[in-house]
Coordinates of C-alpha atoms in Angstrom, one line a residue:
Chain A
M1 CA 176.1 48.6 -144.8
R2 CA 179.4 46.4 -144.8
D3 CA 180.8 45.8 -148.2
V4 CA 181.7 42.1 -149.2
C5 CA 183.8 40.5 -150.8
V6 CA 183.0 37.0 -152.4
V7 CA 186.7 34.7 -153.4
G8 CA 185.0 31.9 -154.9
L9 CA 182.2 32.4 -157.6
G10 CA 181.0 29.1 -157.9
L11 CA 177.1 27.6 -157.2
I12 CA 176.8 29.5 -153.6
G13 CA 179.9 32.1 -152.7
G14 CA 178.2 33.2 -156.7
S15 CA 174.5 33.4 -155.0
V16 CA 176.3 35.3 -152.2
L17 CA 177.3 38.4 -154.5
R18 CA 173.9 38.7 -156.5
A19 CA 172.5 38.3 -152.4
A20 CA 174.7 40.7 -150.9
A21 CA 174.3 43.2 -154.9
A22 CA 170.1 42.7 -154.1
A23 CA 170.3 44.1 -150.7
G24 CA 172.5 47.2 -151.6
R25 CA 175.8 46.6 -150.5
A26 CA 178.9 47.3 -153.2
V27 CA 179.6 44.3 -153.4
W28 CA 183.5 42.1 -155.1
G29 CA 184.8 38.4 -156.0
A30 CA 187.4 36.7 -157.2
T31 CA 187.6 33.1 -158.6
A32 CA 190.5 30.6 -159.8
S33 CA 187.2 29.8 -162.5
E34 CA 188.4 31.8 -165.6
E35 CA 184.4 30.6 -167.1
D36 CA 183.2 32.2 -163.9
A37 CA 185.1 35.4 -163.7
E38 CA 183.7 35.6 -167.6
V39 CA 180.0 35.2 -167.7
A40 CA 180.3 37.3 -163.9
R41 CA 182.0 39.9 -165.1
G42 CA 179.7 39.6 -168.6
D43 CA 176.2 39.9 -166.0
G44 CA 178.2 43.4 -164.8
Y45 CA 180.1 42.1 -161.8
A46 CA 183.4 43.4 -160.8
V47 CA 186.3 39.7 -160.6
T48 CA 189.5 40.3 -160.3
G49 CA 192.5 37.8 -159.1
L50 CA 192.9 37.3 -155.6
A51 CA 195.1 39.9 -154.8
E52 CA 193.5 42.6 -155.9
A53 CA 190.4 41.6 -154.5
L54 CA 191.2 41.6 -150.5
D55 CA 193.8 44.2 -150.8
R56 CA 190.3 46.2 -152.0
A57 CA 188.7 44.7 -149.1
R58 CA 191.4 45.7 -146.8
E59 CA 191.2 49.3 -147.9
Q60 CA 186.9 49.1 -147.0
D61 CA 187.2 47.3 -144.8
A62 CA 185.4 45.0 -146.1
L63 CA 183.2 40.9 -145.0
V64 CA 185.4 38.8 -147.1
V65 CA 183.6 35.5 -147.8
V66 CA 185.4 32.9 -148.1
A67 CA 183.9 30.6 -151.0
V68 CA 185.9 27.9 -152.3
P69 CA 185.7 23.6 -151.4
L70 CA 187.0 23.1 -148.1
P71 CA 190.5 21.7 -150.4
N72 CA 190.8 25.1 -151.7
V73 CA 190.3 27.1 -148.1
E74 CA 194.0 26.6 -147.4
D75 CA 195.4 28.5 -150.1
V76 CA 193.0 31.8 -150.3
L77 CA 193.7 31.4 -146.1
R78 CA 197.5 32.3 -146.8
A79 CA 196.2 35.3 -148.8
V80 CA 194.2 36.7 -146.3
P81 CA 195.8 40.1 -144.3
A82 CA 195.8 40.0 -141.4
G83 CA 193.1 42.0 -139.6
T84 CA 190.7 41.6 -142.3
R85 CA 186.4 40.1 -141.3
L86 CA 186.7 37.1 -142.7
T87 CA 184.2 34.6 -142.4
D88 CA 182.7 31.8 -145.0
V89 CA 180.3 29.1 -146.5
V90 CA 181.9 25.7 -145.8
S91 CA 180.0 22.9 -144.9
V92 CA 181.8 21.7 -142.0
K93 CA 183.0 24.1 -139.5
G94 CA 185.4 23.1 -137.4
P95 CA 187.8 22.0 -139.8
V96 CA 188.3 25.3 -141.6
R97 CA 188.1 27.1 -137.4
D98 CA 191.3 25.3 -137.3
L99 CA 192.5 26.6 -140.7
V100 CA 192.5 30.3 -140.1
A101 CA 193.7 29.6 -136.4
R102 CA 196.9 27.1 -138.2
L103 CA 197.2 29.7 -141.3
A104 CA 196.3 32.8 -141.2
P105 CA 195.3 33.3 -136.6
A106 CA 195.2 37.5 -137.2
A107 CA 191.8 37.8 -139.6
R108 CA 189.1 38.0 -137.7
Y109 CA 187.5 34.8 -138.3
V110 CA 183.0 34.6 -137.6
G111 CA 182.3 30.3 -139.6
G112 CA 179.3 30.0 -141.5
H113 CA 177.2 27.6 -143.1
P114 CA 174.3 28.4 -145.0
M115 CA 172.2 25.7 -145.8
A116 CA 171.2 25.4 -149.1
G117 CA 171.7 24.2 -152.7
T118 CA 171.1 22.7 -155.9
S119 CA 172.1 19.6 -157.7
A120 CA 173.6 22.7 -160.3
S121 CA 177.3 23.8 -159.2
G122 CA 178.2 26.9 -161.2
W123 CA 177.7 31.4 -161.3
A124 CA 175.1 29.9 -163.6
A125 CA 173.5 28.5 -161.4
G126 CA 173.5 30.0 -158.6
R127 CA 170.6 32.6 -157.6
S128 CA 170.3 36.2 -155.9
D129 CA 167.6 34.3 -153.4
L130 CA 168.7 31.2 -153.0
F131 CA 169.5 31.6 -149.1
R132 CA 165.4 32.8 -149.0
D133 CA 164.1 31.2 -146.0
A134 CA 167.4 29.5 -145.1
A135 CA 169.5 28.1 -142.6
W136 CA 172.2 30.6 -142.5
V137 CA 174.8 29.1 -139.4
V138 CA 177.1 31.0 -137.9
S139 CA 179.4 30.8 -135.3
A140 CA 179.7 32.4 -131.8
E141 CA 182.2 30.4 -129.5
D142 CA 183.3 32.0 -127.1
G143 CA 185.5 35.1 -127.7
T144 CA 184.0 35.2 -131.4
D145 CA 184.2 38.8 -132.2
V146 CA 180.5 39.8 -131.5
D147 CA 181.9 43.0 -134.5
V148 CA 182.4 40.4 -137.2
L149 CA 179.5 38.5 -135.8
T150 CA 176.9 40.3 -136.3
D151 CA 178.4 41.5 -140.3
V152 CA 177.7 38.6 -140.7
I153 CA 174.3 38.0 -139.0
G154 CA 173.7 40.9 -141.5
L155 CA 174.5 39.0 -144.2
A156 CA 172.6 36.0 -144.4
L157 CA 169.2 38.2 -143.0
A158 CA 170.0 40.6 -145.7
A159 CA 170.1 37.5 -148.3
G160 CA 167.0 36.6 -147.3
A161 CA 168.7 33.2 -144.9
H162 CA 167.2 33.3 -141.6
V163 CA 170.7 32.5 -138.7
V164 CA 171.6 29.6 -136.5
P165 CA 173.4 30.1 -133.7
A166 CA 175.9 27.7 -132.8
T167 CA 179.7 26.1 -132.3
A168 CA 181.5 24.6 -134.7
D169 CA 182.3 21.4 -133.5
E170 CA 177.4 21.8 -132.6
H171 CA 177.2 22.6 -136.4
D172 CA 179.3 19.9 -137.6
A173 CA 177.8 17.5 -134.9
A174 CA 174.3 18.3 -135.6
V175 CA 175.0 17.7 -139.9
A176 CA 176.2 14.5 -139.5
R177 CA 173.0 13.8 -138.1
I178 CA 171.3 15.4 -140.4
S179 CA 172.8 16.2 -143.6
H180 CA 175.4 13.6 -144.2
L181 CA 174.8 10.7 -142.4
P182 CA 171.0 10.1 -143.8
H183 CA 173.2 10.4 -148.2
V184 CA 175.2 7.3 -146.2
L185 CA 172.4 5.8 -145.9
A186 CA 170.4 6.7 -149.1
A187 CA 173.5 5.1 -150.9
V188 CA 172.9 1.6 -149.0
L189 CA 169.9 1.2 -149.8
A190 CA 170.0 2.2 -153.4
S191 CA 172.8 -0.7 -152.9
V192 CA 170.3 -3.2 -151.2
G193 CA 167.6 -3.0 -153.6
A194 CA 169.1 -3.2 -156.9
D195 CA 171.1 -5.8 -154.8
G196 CA 167.5 -7.1 -155.4
G197 CA 167.4 -6.6 -159.1
P198 CA 165.2 -6.0 -161.4
L199 CA 162.4 -7.8 -160.3
A200 CA 163.2 -5.4 -156.6
L201 CA 162.9 -2.1 -158.7
A202 CA 160.0 -2.8 -160.8
L203 CA 158.8 -2.6 -157.4
A204 CA 159.9 0.4 -155.5
A205 CA 157.6 2.3 -155.2
G206 CA 157.4 5.6 -152.7
S207 CA 159.6 4.0 -149.9
F208 CA 162.3 4.1 -151.5
T209 CA 162.4 6.6 -154.3
D210 CA 162.2 9.1 -151.3
G211 CA 164.4 7.4 -149.5
T212 CA 167.1 6.5 -151.7
R213 CA 167.0 10.2 -153.7
V214 CA 169.3 12.0 -152.4
A215 CA 171.4 9.2 -153.3
G216 CA 171.8 10.1 -157.3
S217 CA 173.1 13.9 -156.6
R218 CA 177.1 14.3 -158.0
P219 CA 179.0 11.5 -156.0
E220 CA 181.9 14.2 -155.9
L221 CA 179.5 16.5 -154.3
V222 CA 178.7 13.6 -151.7
R223 CA 181.8 12.3 -150.9
A224 CA 183.6 15.7 -149.9
M225 CA 180.8 16.9 -147.2
C226 CA 180.6 13.7 -145.7
E227 CA 184.3 13.2 -145.9
G228 CA 185.5 16.6 -144.1
N229 CA 183.3 15.6 -142.1
R230 CA 185.1 12.2 -140.7
S231 CA 184.9 12.3 -137.4
A232 CA 181.2 14.3 -136.0
L233 CA 179.9 11.3 -139.5
L234 CA 181.8 8.4 -137.5
A235 CA 179.5 9.1 -134.6
A236 CA 176.5 9.0 -136.9
V237 CA 177.1 6.4 -138.4
D238 CA 178.3 4.7 -135.0
D239 CA 173.9 5.4 -133.7
A240 CA 172.8 4.4 -136.5
L241 CA 174.2 0.9 -136.9
G242 CA 173.6 0.5 -133.1
R243 CA 170.0 1.7 -133.8
L244 CA 169.9 -0.7 -136.6
G245 CA 171.5 -3.6 -134.8
A246 CA 168.6 -3.1 -132.4
A247 CA 166.6 -3.7 -134.3
R248 CA 168.0 -6.8 -135.9
G249 CA 168.6 -8.1 -132.5
S250 CA 164.9 -7.6 -132.0
L251 CA 163.6 -9.1 -134.9
A252 CA 165.7 -12.3 -134.9
S253 CA 164.9 -13.3 -131.4
T254 CA 161.7 -11.8 -130.4
G255 CA 160.2 -11.2 -134.2
G256 CA 159.5 -7.8 -133.6
L257 CA 159.9 -4.0 -134.0
A258 CA 158.1 -1.7 -131.3
K259 CA 161.0 0.1 -129.8
T260 CA 162.5 1.1 -133.2
I261 CA 159.2 1.3 -135.4
E262 CA 157.7 3.3 -132.3
A263 CA 160.4 5.4 -131.4
G264 CA 161.8 6.5 -135.4
H265 CA 158.1 7.4 -135.2
R266 CA 158.2 9.8 -132.7
A267 CA 160.9 11.1 -133.9
R268 CA 159.3 12.0 -136.9
L269 CA 156.1 13.5 -135.2
T270 CA 159.3 16.0 -133.4
L271 CA 160.4 17.4 -136.3
D272 CA 156.8 18.2 -137.7
E273 CA 156.0 19.6 -134.2
Q274 CA 159.1 21.9 -134.4
Q275 CA 158.8 23.2 -137.9
E276 CA 155.6 23.7 -137.1
A277 CA 155.4 25.7 -133.7
G278 CA 154.4 29.2 -133.3
G279 CA 157.9 30.1 -131.2
A280 CA 158.2 33.1 -129.3
N281 CA 159.9 36.6 -130.3
L282 CA 162.4 37.5 -128.3
T283 CA 165.5 39.9 -128.3
V284 CA 169.8 39.5 -127.6
D285 CA 171.5 42.8 -126.9
L286 CA 175.4 41.9 -128.7
T287 CA 177.0 44.3 -126.6
S288 CA 176.0 42.2 -123.6
P289 CA 178.5 40.2 -122.7
Q290 CA 176.1 37.0 -121.6
A291 CA 175.9 37.7 -126.2
L292 CA 177.2 34.3 -127.2
A293 CA 175.9 32.2 -124.1
A294 CA 172.7 33.3 -125.4
L295 CA 173.2 32.9 -129.0
R296 CA 174.1 29.4 -128.4
A297 CA 171.5 28.8 -125.8
L298 CA 168.6 29.8 -128.7
G299 CA 169.9 27.7 -131.0
A300 CA 169.9 24.8 -129.2
R301 CA 166.5 25.3 -129.0
G302 CA 166.4 25.2 -131.8
G303 CA 166.1 29.3 -132.6
R304 CA 166.9 32.3 -134.5
V305 CA 167.7 35.4 -135.4
V306 CA 165.5 36.5 -138.0
G307 CA 165.6 40.1 -137.5
L308 CA 168.6 42.9 -135.9
N309 CA 167.9 46.6 -136.1
G310 CA 171.6 48.1 -135.0
S311 CA 173.3 45.8 -132.4
T312 CA 169.7 44.4 -131.4
A313 CA 169.7 40.8 -132.7
L314 CA 165.6 40.1 -132.9
A315 CA 164.9 36.0 -132.3
R316 CA 162.4 32.7 -131.8
T317 CA 162.8 29.9 -130.5
S318 CA 161.2 27.4 -131.8
Chain B
M1 CA 134.2 -12.4 -166.6
R2 CA 134.2 -13.5 -163.7
D3 CA 132.3 -12.5 -160.2
V4 CA 134.4 -11.3 -157.3
C5 CA 133.3 -12.3 -153.5
V6 CA 135.9 -10.5 -151.3
V7 CA 136.8 -11.3 -147.6
G8 CA 137.3 -8.0 -145.9
L9 CA 136.4 -4.4 -146.7
G10 CA 138.4 -2.0 -145.7
L11 CA 140.9 0.0 -148.3
I12 CA 142.5 -2.8 -149.8
G13 CA 139.1 -5.1 -149.9
G14 CA 137.0 -1.8 -150.8
S15 CA 138.8 -0.6 -153.4
V16 CA 138.6 -4.7 -155.4
L17 CA 135.4 -4.6 -154.7
R18 CA 134.8 -1.0 -156.5
A19 CA 137.8 -1.3 -159.0
A20 CA 135.8 -4.8 -159.8
A21 CA 132.0 -3.5 -159.7
A22 CA 133.5 -0.2 -161.8
A23 CA 134.7 -3.3 -164.2
G24 CA 131.6 -4.7 -164.5
R25 CA 131.8 -7.4 -162.6
A26 CA 129.4 -9.2 -160.0
V27 CA 130.9 -8.1 -156.9
W28 CA 129.3 -8.9 -152.9
G29 CA 131.1 -9.0 -150.2
A30 CA 131.7 -9.6 -146.3
T31 CA 133.7 -7.5 -143.2
A32 CA 133.9 -7.9 -140.0
S33 CA 133.7 -4.7 -139.4
E34 CA 130.0 -3.8 -138.7
E35 CA 131.1 -0.1 -139.7
D36 CA 132.2 -0.2 -142.4
A37 CA 129.6 -3.3 -143.6
E38 CA 126.8 -0.6 -143.4
V39 CA 128.5 2.3 -145.5
A40 CA 129.5 -0.2 -147.4
R41 CA 125.5 -1.0 -148.3
G42 CA 124.7 2.3 -147.7
D43 CA 127.6 2.5 -151.5
G44 CA 124.9 0.0 -153.0
Y45 CA 127.0 -2.8 -152.4
A46 CA 125.9 -6.7 -151.9
V47 CA 127.4 -7.1 -148.0
T48 CA 126.3 -10.8 -147.0
G49 CA 128.4 -13.0 -143.5
L50 CA 131.7 -15.1 -144.3
A51 CA 129.9 -18.0 -144.6
E52 CA 126.7 -16.8 -147.2
A53 CA 129.0 -14.8 -148.9
L54 CA 131.6 -18.6 -149.8
D55 CA 128.5 -20.0 -150.4
R56 CA 127.6 -17.5 -153.3
A57 CA 131.0 -17.8 -154.5
R58 CA 130.6 -21.4 -155.2
E59 CA 127.4 -21.3 -156.5
Q60 CA 128.9 -18.8 -159.0
D61 CA 132.0 -20.3 -159.5
A62 CA 133.1 -17.0 -158.3
L63 CA 137.1 -15.8 -157.6
V64 CA 137.1 -14.8 -153.5
V65 CA 140.1 -12.3 -152.4
V66 CA 140.9 -12.5 -149.0
A67 CA 141.7 -8.7 -148.1
V68 CA 142.1 -9.2 -144.3
P69 CA 144.7 -8.2 -142.2
L70 CA 147.7 -11.1 -141.8
P71 CA 146.2 -12.1 -138.4
N72 CA 142.8 -12.4 -139.2
V73 CA 144.1 -14.5 -142.7
E74 CA 143.5 -18.0 -140.6
D75 CA 139.9 -17.6 -140.0
V76 CA 139.1 -17.4 -143.2
L77 CA 140.9 -20.0 -144.8
R78 CA 138.8 -22.9 -142.6
A79 CA 136.3 -21.4 -143.3
V80 CA 136.4 -21.6 -147.2
P81 CA 135.3 -24.4 -149.3
A82 CA 137.2 -26.7 -151.6
G83 CA 137.9 -26.6 -154.4
T84 CA 137.1 -22.6 -154.4
R85 CA 139.2 -20.3 -156.5
L86 CA 141.0 -17.7 -153.9
T87 CA 143.9 -15.2 -153.1
D88 CA 144.2 -12.4 -152.0
V89 CA 146.3 -8.8 -151.1
V90 CA 147.7 -9.6 -148.4
S91 CA 152.1 -7.8 -148.1
V92 CA 153.6 -11.0 -147.7
K93 CA 153.2 -14.6 -150.2
G94 CA 155.6 -17.6 -148.3
P95 CA 153.5 -17.3 -144.9
V96 CA 149.3 -16.4 -146.1
R97 CA 151.0 -20.1 -148.6
D98 CA 152.1 -22.2 -146.2
L99 CA 148.7 -20.6 -144.1
V100 CA 147.0 -22.1 -146.8
A101 CA 148.0 -25.5 -147.3
R102 CA 148.3 -25.9 -143.7
L103 CA 144.2 -24.8 -143.9
A104 CA 142.7 -24.8 -147.2
P105 CA 144.9 -27.5 -149.0
A106 CA 141.4 -27.7 -151.4
A107 CA 141.0 -24.3 -152.4
R108 CA 142.5 -23.1 -155.8
Y109 CA 145.0 -20.7 -154.9
V110 CA 146.8 -18.1 -156.6
G111 CA 148.7 -15.5 -153.9
G112 CA 148.6 -12.1 -155.0
H113 CA 149.7 -9.0 -154.3
P114 CA 148.6 -5.2 -155.7
M115 CA 151.3 -2.5 -154.7
A116 CA 149.1 0.5 -153.7
G117 CA 148.1 2.2 -150.7
T118 CA 147.4 5.3 -148.7
S119 CA 147.9 6.2 -145.2
A120 CA 144.7 6.0 -144.3
S121 CA 142.0 3.2 -143.4
G122 CA 139.2 1.7 -143.6
W123 CA 136.1 1.4 -146.5
A124 CA 135.4 5.3 -146.6
A125 CA 139.3 5.1 -147.7
G126 CA 139.2 2.6 -150.8
R127 CA 138.4 3.9 -154.5
S128 CA 137.3 2.1 -157.8
D129 CA 140.7 3.7 -159.3
L130 CA 143.1 3.0 -155.6
F131 CA 145.5 0.5 -158.3
R132 CA 145.2 2.2 -161.8
D133 CA 149.1 2.3 -163.2
A134 CA 150.2 0.2 -160.0
A135 CA 152.1 -3.5 -159.1
W136 CA 149.6 -5.9 -158.7
V137 CA 152.1 -9.5 -158.0
V138 CA 150.6 -12.8 -158.7
S139 CA 152.3 -15.6 -157.8
A140 CA 153.2 -18.6 -160.8
E141 CA 155.1 -20.8 -158.3
D142 CA 155.7 -24.4 -160.2
G143 CA 152.5 -26.4 -160.3
T144 CA 150.0 -23.0 -160.3
D145 CA 146.6 -23.4 -161.3
V146 CA 146.8 -21.6 -164.0
D147 CA 142.9 -21.0 -165.1
V148 CA 143.1 -19.3 -161.7
L149 CA 146.5 -17.0 -162.4
T150 CA 144.3 -16.3 -165.2
D151 CA 141.1 -15.6 -162.9
V152 CA 143.6 -13.3 -161.3
I153 CA 145.4 -11.7 -163.7
G154 CA 142.3 -10.7 -165.2
L155 CA 140.6 -8.9 -161.7
A156 CA 144.0 -6.4 -161.7
L157 CA 144.3 -5.8 -165.2
A158 CA 140.4 -5.3 -164.7
A159 CA 141.8 -3.1 -160.9
G160 CA 143.6 -0.6 -163.9
A161 CA 146.9 -2.2 -162.4
H162 CA 150.4 -4.3 -164.7
V163 CA 150.8 -7.5 -162.8
V164 CA 154.4 -8.4 -162.0
P165 CA 154.8 -12.8 -162.2
A166 CA 157.1 -14.2 -159.0
T167 CA 157.4 -17.1 -156.2
A168 CA 155.8 -15.8 -153.2
D169 CA 159.4 -16.0 -152.1
E170 CA 160.8 -14.1 -154.1
H171 CA 158.0 -11.6 -154.3
D172 CA 158.5 -11.8 -150.2
A173 CA 163.0 -10.9 -150.7
A174 CA 161.4 -7.8 -152.8
V175 CA 159.8 -6.5 -151.0
A176 CA 161.9 -6.6 -148.2
R177 CA 164.0 -5.0 -150.1
I178 CA 162.2 -2.0 -151.2
S179 CA 159.7 -1.2 -148.6
H180 CA 160.6 -3.1 -145.9
L181 CA 164.1 -2.2 -145.1
P182 CA 163.2 1.5 -146.1
H183 CA 160.6 1.9 -143.2
V184 CA 162.8 0.5 -140.9
L185 CA 166.1 3.0 -141.9
A186 CA 163.8 5.8 -142.9
A187 CA 163.1 4.9 -138.5
V188 CA 166.9 4.3 -137.7
L189 CA 167.4 8.1 -139.8
A190 CA 164.2 9.6 -137.6
S191 CA 165.6 8.3 -134.0
V192 CA 169.6 9.5 -134.9
G193 CA 167.8 12.7 -135.8
A194 CA 166.7 13.0 -133.2
D195 CA 169.2 12.3 -130.0
G196 CA 170.9 15.6 -132.6
G197 CA 168.5 17.4 -130.5
P198 CA 166.4 21.0 -130.8
L199 CA 169.1 22.1 -133.3
A200 CA 170.1 19.5 -135.9
L201 CA 166.0 19.9 -136.1
A202 CA 166.3 23.1 -136.8
L203 CA 169.1 21.9 -139.6
A204 CA 167.4 19.5 -141.0
A205 CA 166.0 19.4 -144.8
G206 CA 165.4 17.3 -147.9
S207 CA 167.9 15.3 -147.3
F208 CA 166.9 14.4 -143.6
T209 CA 162.9 15.0 -144.1
D210 CA 162.8 12.9 -148.2
G211 CA 165.1 9.9 -145.4
T212 CA 162.6 10.3 -143.1
R213 CA 158.9 10.6 -144.0
V214 CA 157.7 7.0 -144.1
A215 CA 158.0 7.2 -140.8
G216 CA 155.4 9.2 -140.1
S217 CA 153.4 6.8 -140.9
R218 CA 150.9 4.5 -138.2
P219 CA 153.1 2.3 -136.8
E220 CA 150.9 -0.3 -136.2
L221 CA 151.0 -0.5 -140.3
V222 CA 154.1 -1.0 -140.3
R223 CA 154.8 -2.6 -138.1
A224 CA 152.4 -5.8 -138.5
M225 CA 154.3 -5.0 -142.3
C226 CA 157.8 -5.4 -141.3
E227 CA 157.5 -8.3 -138.6
G228 CA 154.4 -10.1 -141.5
N229 CA 157.6 -10.0 -144.0
R230 CA 160.1 -11.4 -140.9
S231 CA 163.2 -13.9 -142.1
A232 CA 163.0 -11.8 -145.9
L233 CA 163.4 -9.1 -144.0
L234 CA 166.7 -10.4 -141.6
A235 CA 168.2 -11.0 -144.7
A236 CA 167.5 -7.8 -146.2
V237 CA 168.8 -5.7 -142.7
D238 CA 171.7 -7.9 -142.6
D239 CA 172.9 -6.9 -146.4
A240 CA 172.4 -3.0 -145.1
L241 CA 174.0 -4.0 -141.4
G242 CA 177.0 -4.8 -143.7
R243 CA 176.9 -2.1 -146.2
L244 CA 176.2 0.3 -143.8
G245 CA 179.7 -1.5 -141.9
A246 CA 181.7 -1.4 -145.0
A247 CA 181.2 3.0 -144.8
R248 CA 182.4 3.2 -141.2
G249 CA 184.9 0.9 -141.0
S250 CA 186.2 2.7 -145.4
L251 CA 185.8 6.9 -143.5
A252 CA 187.7 5.5 -139.6
S253 CA 190.6 4.0 -141.6
T254 CA 190.8 5.8 -145.1
G255 CA 189.2 9.0 -144.5
G256 CA 187.3 8.2 -147.5
L257 CA 183.4 6.7 -149.0
A258 CA 184.2 6.4 -152.0
K259 CA 182.8 2.9 -152.9
T260 CA 180.2 2.9 -150.5
I261 CA 178.5 6.6 -152.6
E262 CA 179.3 5.3 -155.5
A263 CA 177.7 2.0 -155.6
G264 CA 174.4 4.1 -154.5
H265 CA 174.9 6.4 -157.0
R266 CA 174.6 3.5 -159.5
A267 CA 171.9 1.4 -157.6
R268 CA 170.2 5.2 -157.8
L269 CA 170.7 5.8 -161.3
T270 CA 169.6 2.0 -162.4
L271 CA 165.6 2.3 -160.7
D272 CA 165.7 6.0 -162.6
E273 CA 166.8 3.5 -166.4
Q274 CA 164.7 1.5 -165.2
Q275 CA 161.6 3.0 -164.2
E276 CA 162.1 5.3 -167.5
A277 CA 163.4 2.4 -170.7
G278 CA 160.5 1.7 -172.9
G279 CA 160.7 -2.0 -173.2
A280 CA 159.9 -4.7 -175.6
N281 CA 156.3 -5.6 -176.5
L282 CA 156.1 -9.6 -176.1
T283 CA 153.3 -12.8 -175.3
V284 CA 153.3 -15.5 -172.8
D285 CA 150.5 -18.6 -174.3
L286 CA 148.9 -19.1 -170.6
T287 CA 147.9 -22.7 -172.0
S288 CA 151.6 -23.6 -172.6
P289 CA 153.2 -26.5 -170.1
Q290 CA 156.2 -23.0 -169.7
A291 CA 153.9 -20.9 -169.0
L292 CA 154.5 -20.0 -165.7
A293 CA 158.7 -19.8 -166.2
A294 CA 158.3 -17.8 -168.7
L295 CA 156.3 -15.4 -166.1
R296 CA 159.0 -15.9 -163.5
A297 CA 161.7 -15.0 -165.9
L298 CA 159.5 -12.2 -167.5
G299 CA 159.3 -10.6 -163.5
A300 CA 163.1 -12.1 -163.1
R301 CA 164.2 -8.9 -165.7
G302 CA 161.8 -6.4 -164.2
G303 CA 158.7 -7.2 -166.4
R304 CA 155.9 -6.7 -166.5
V305 CA 151.7 -8.3 -167.9
V306 CA 149.9 -5.2 -169.3
G307 CA 147.0 -7.4 -170.7
L308 CA 145.1 -10.9 -171.3
N309 CA 143.6 -11.9 -174.2
G310 CA 142.0 -15.0 -174.0
S311 CA 144.7 -17.2 -172.9
T312 CA 147.1 -15.3 -173.6
A313 CA 149.4 -12.6 -171.6
L314 CA 150.9 -9.6 -173.0
A315 CA 153.0 -7.7 -171.5
R316 CA 156.1 -5.4 -172.0
T317 CA 159.8 -5.8 -171.0
S318 CA 161.7 -3.2 -168.4

């Protein structure tokens, strides 16, 4: 089992460290937060400075997990030695891929994004089971280092997650639609509702409270997530503007909303059906020249890797 | 206690009938659905044809509750005798007010809208406690018949609801923002998500499932509700388009979403604070010439009537 070095011990990094330790891995970490470091040490984890942690990773040929916020990724990457097995857990993948290409081109990098979290933050909020049953997206570009890809898949599975393979751009486009746009629309809806004054808010029931729930998230976290995925989010917002504008036009001209409401209903049923579908088992031989293409095809169809047997990935279609 | 005649015995009407009976009122009903009539009779309720039910209401000086879908309201109104104490439970108030003015101008009409419901429909889905703790909007226009207004307040309170006074136009503008726009945005979001294909839907988590939940509602019900409130909904959609367009512009030009996200966050906190606020008690003397203005002011501030002592309304501010 590959040793794991986690850089950044907040909610996500701290949970990765705990999950890897719980799965029997040798683990250690580094954090710029003296507070997090102290509590983590008190919980029995080895926490050192960044250089020391990365040195040990090179000696042990460990997998290094970058778990700092996007604005701090640069500083970490500048310290990463050539040849390091490297992944990250940042919520956008294209920008991190580009930073790695510029600042740590000789690292053996495979991007990742475990899709779990709570509104809490910091080491104390972490849990070893944070990723249980969550999707952990792993980059599977052409040219990806399959040996490190296998390490990342192994770590994700050890944490109880399932692995969704995708390119960085596919990931960013998808999360713009199903995570970042929902936050923007929730903010817009909350503001339009509050514009209606106390009477409107007094009448708010389930459709409004559900539709605005994530507007209660910490604004700085939402901004960092959405702004970090700027170009993909712009495309998703344009799609929403086009659809909302079409609804407006139809309501104004004919009084009808059939197309909007029926398309939305079908889309929601598609989500429910995909989540409830049983799926079929298949395997992907990670040593095959077609492995990366096969993994990407699996992810594009809504499938996931659920196990690893040596160099064979056990997968389920949606 | 005023007798109650309910016309239309679906989910809402059937629940009003049951709730009034449970509160000790003499009740009877009429419905065009032979199926609903038969089951309601089997449950021990008096169900007749429309003319007979309205005749009995005139004889008993009962309160008639119109509980049919908006497209069927016209036919009922044409049959309502002059002088009838009349209310309704339709989800838009301006269009019903206008129909009454045209088709039953001599009825003593005060509009109402109990804000409760489930995705089910028909008599069998009704419950006597459907309105418990729900808001029941009651129209309080200048010139409203305060005697009938008191009847409607009494019925709503007997059903376990609290009463939110507002003009028909204030009601329609408010529900456009906190009920109808959320359905339109949920449909748009669901479609944009599904446009991302199976990969996007496989990554959908709480923000997307919450934001699209009501897109799972029956499209014909959502359309009837939204299309029936066309002009108020257009204003709410325009507000949303303006805010979403501003977010788009800011993201494209500066890369930032601070204004959108922070405004949405403040708005959502306002909702939470209003719902959690304790409020203060006050009374409104319904025989006073200022009663209607005082009730409207109460509703505009997010307050509600929670009790009735003779002709004194017991209220709470938000």
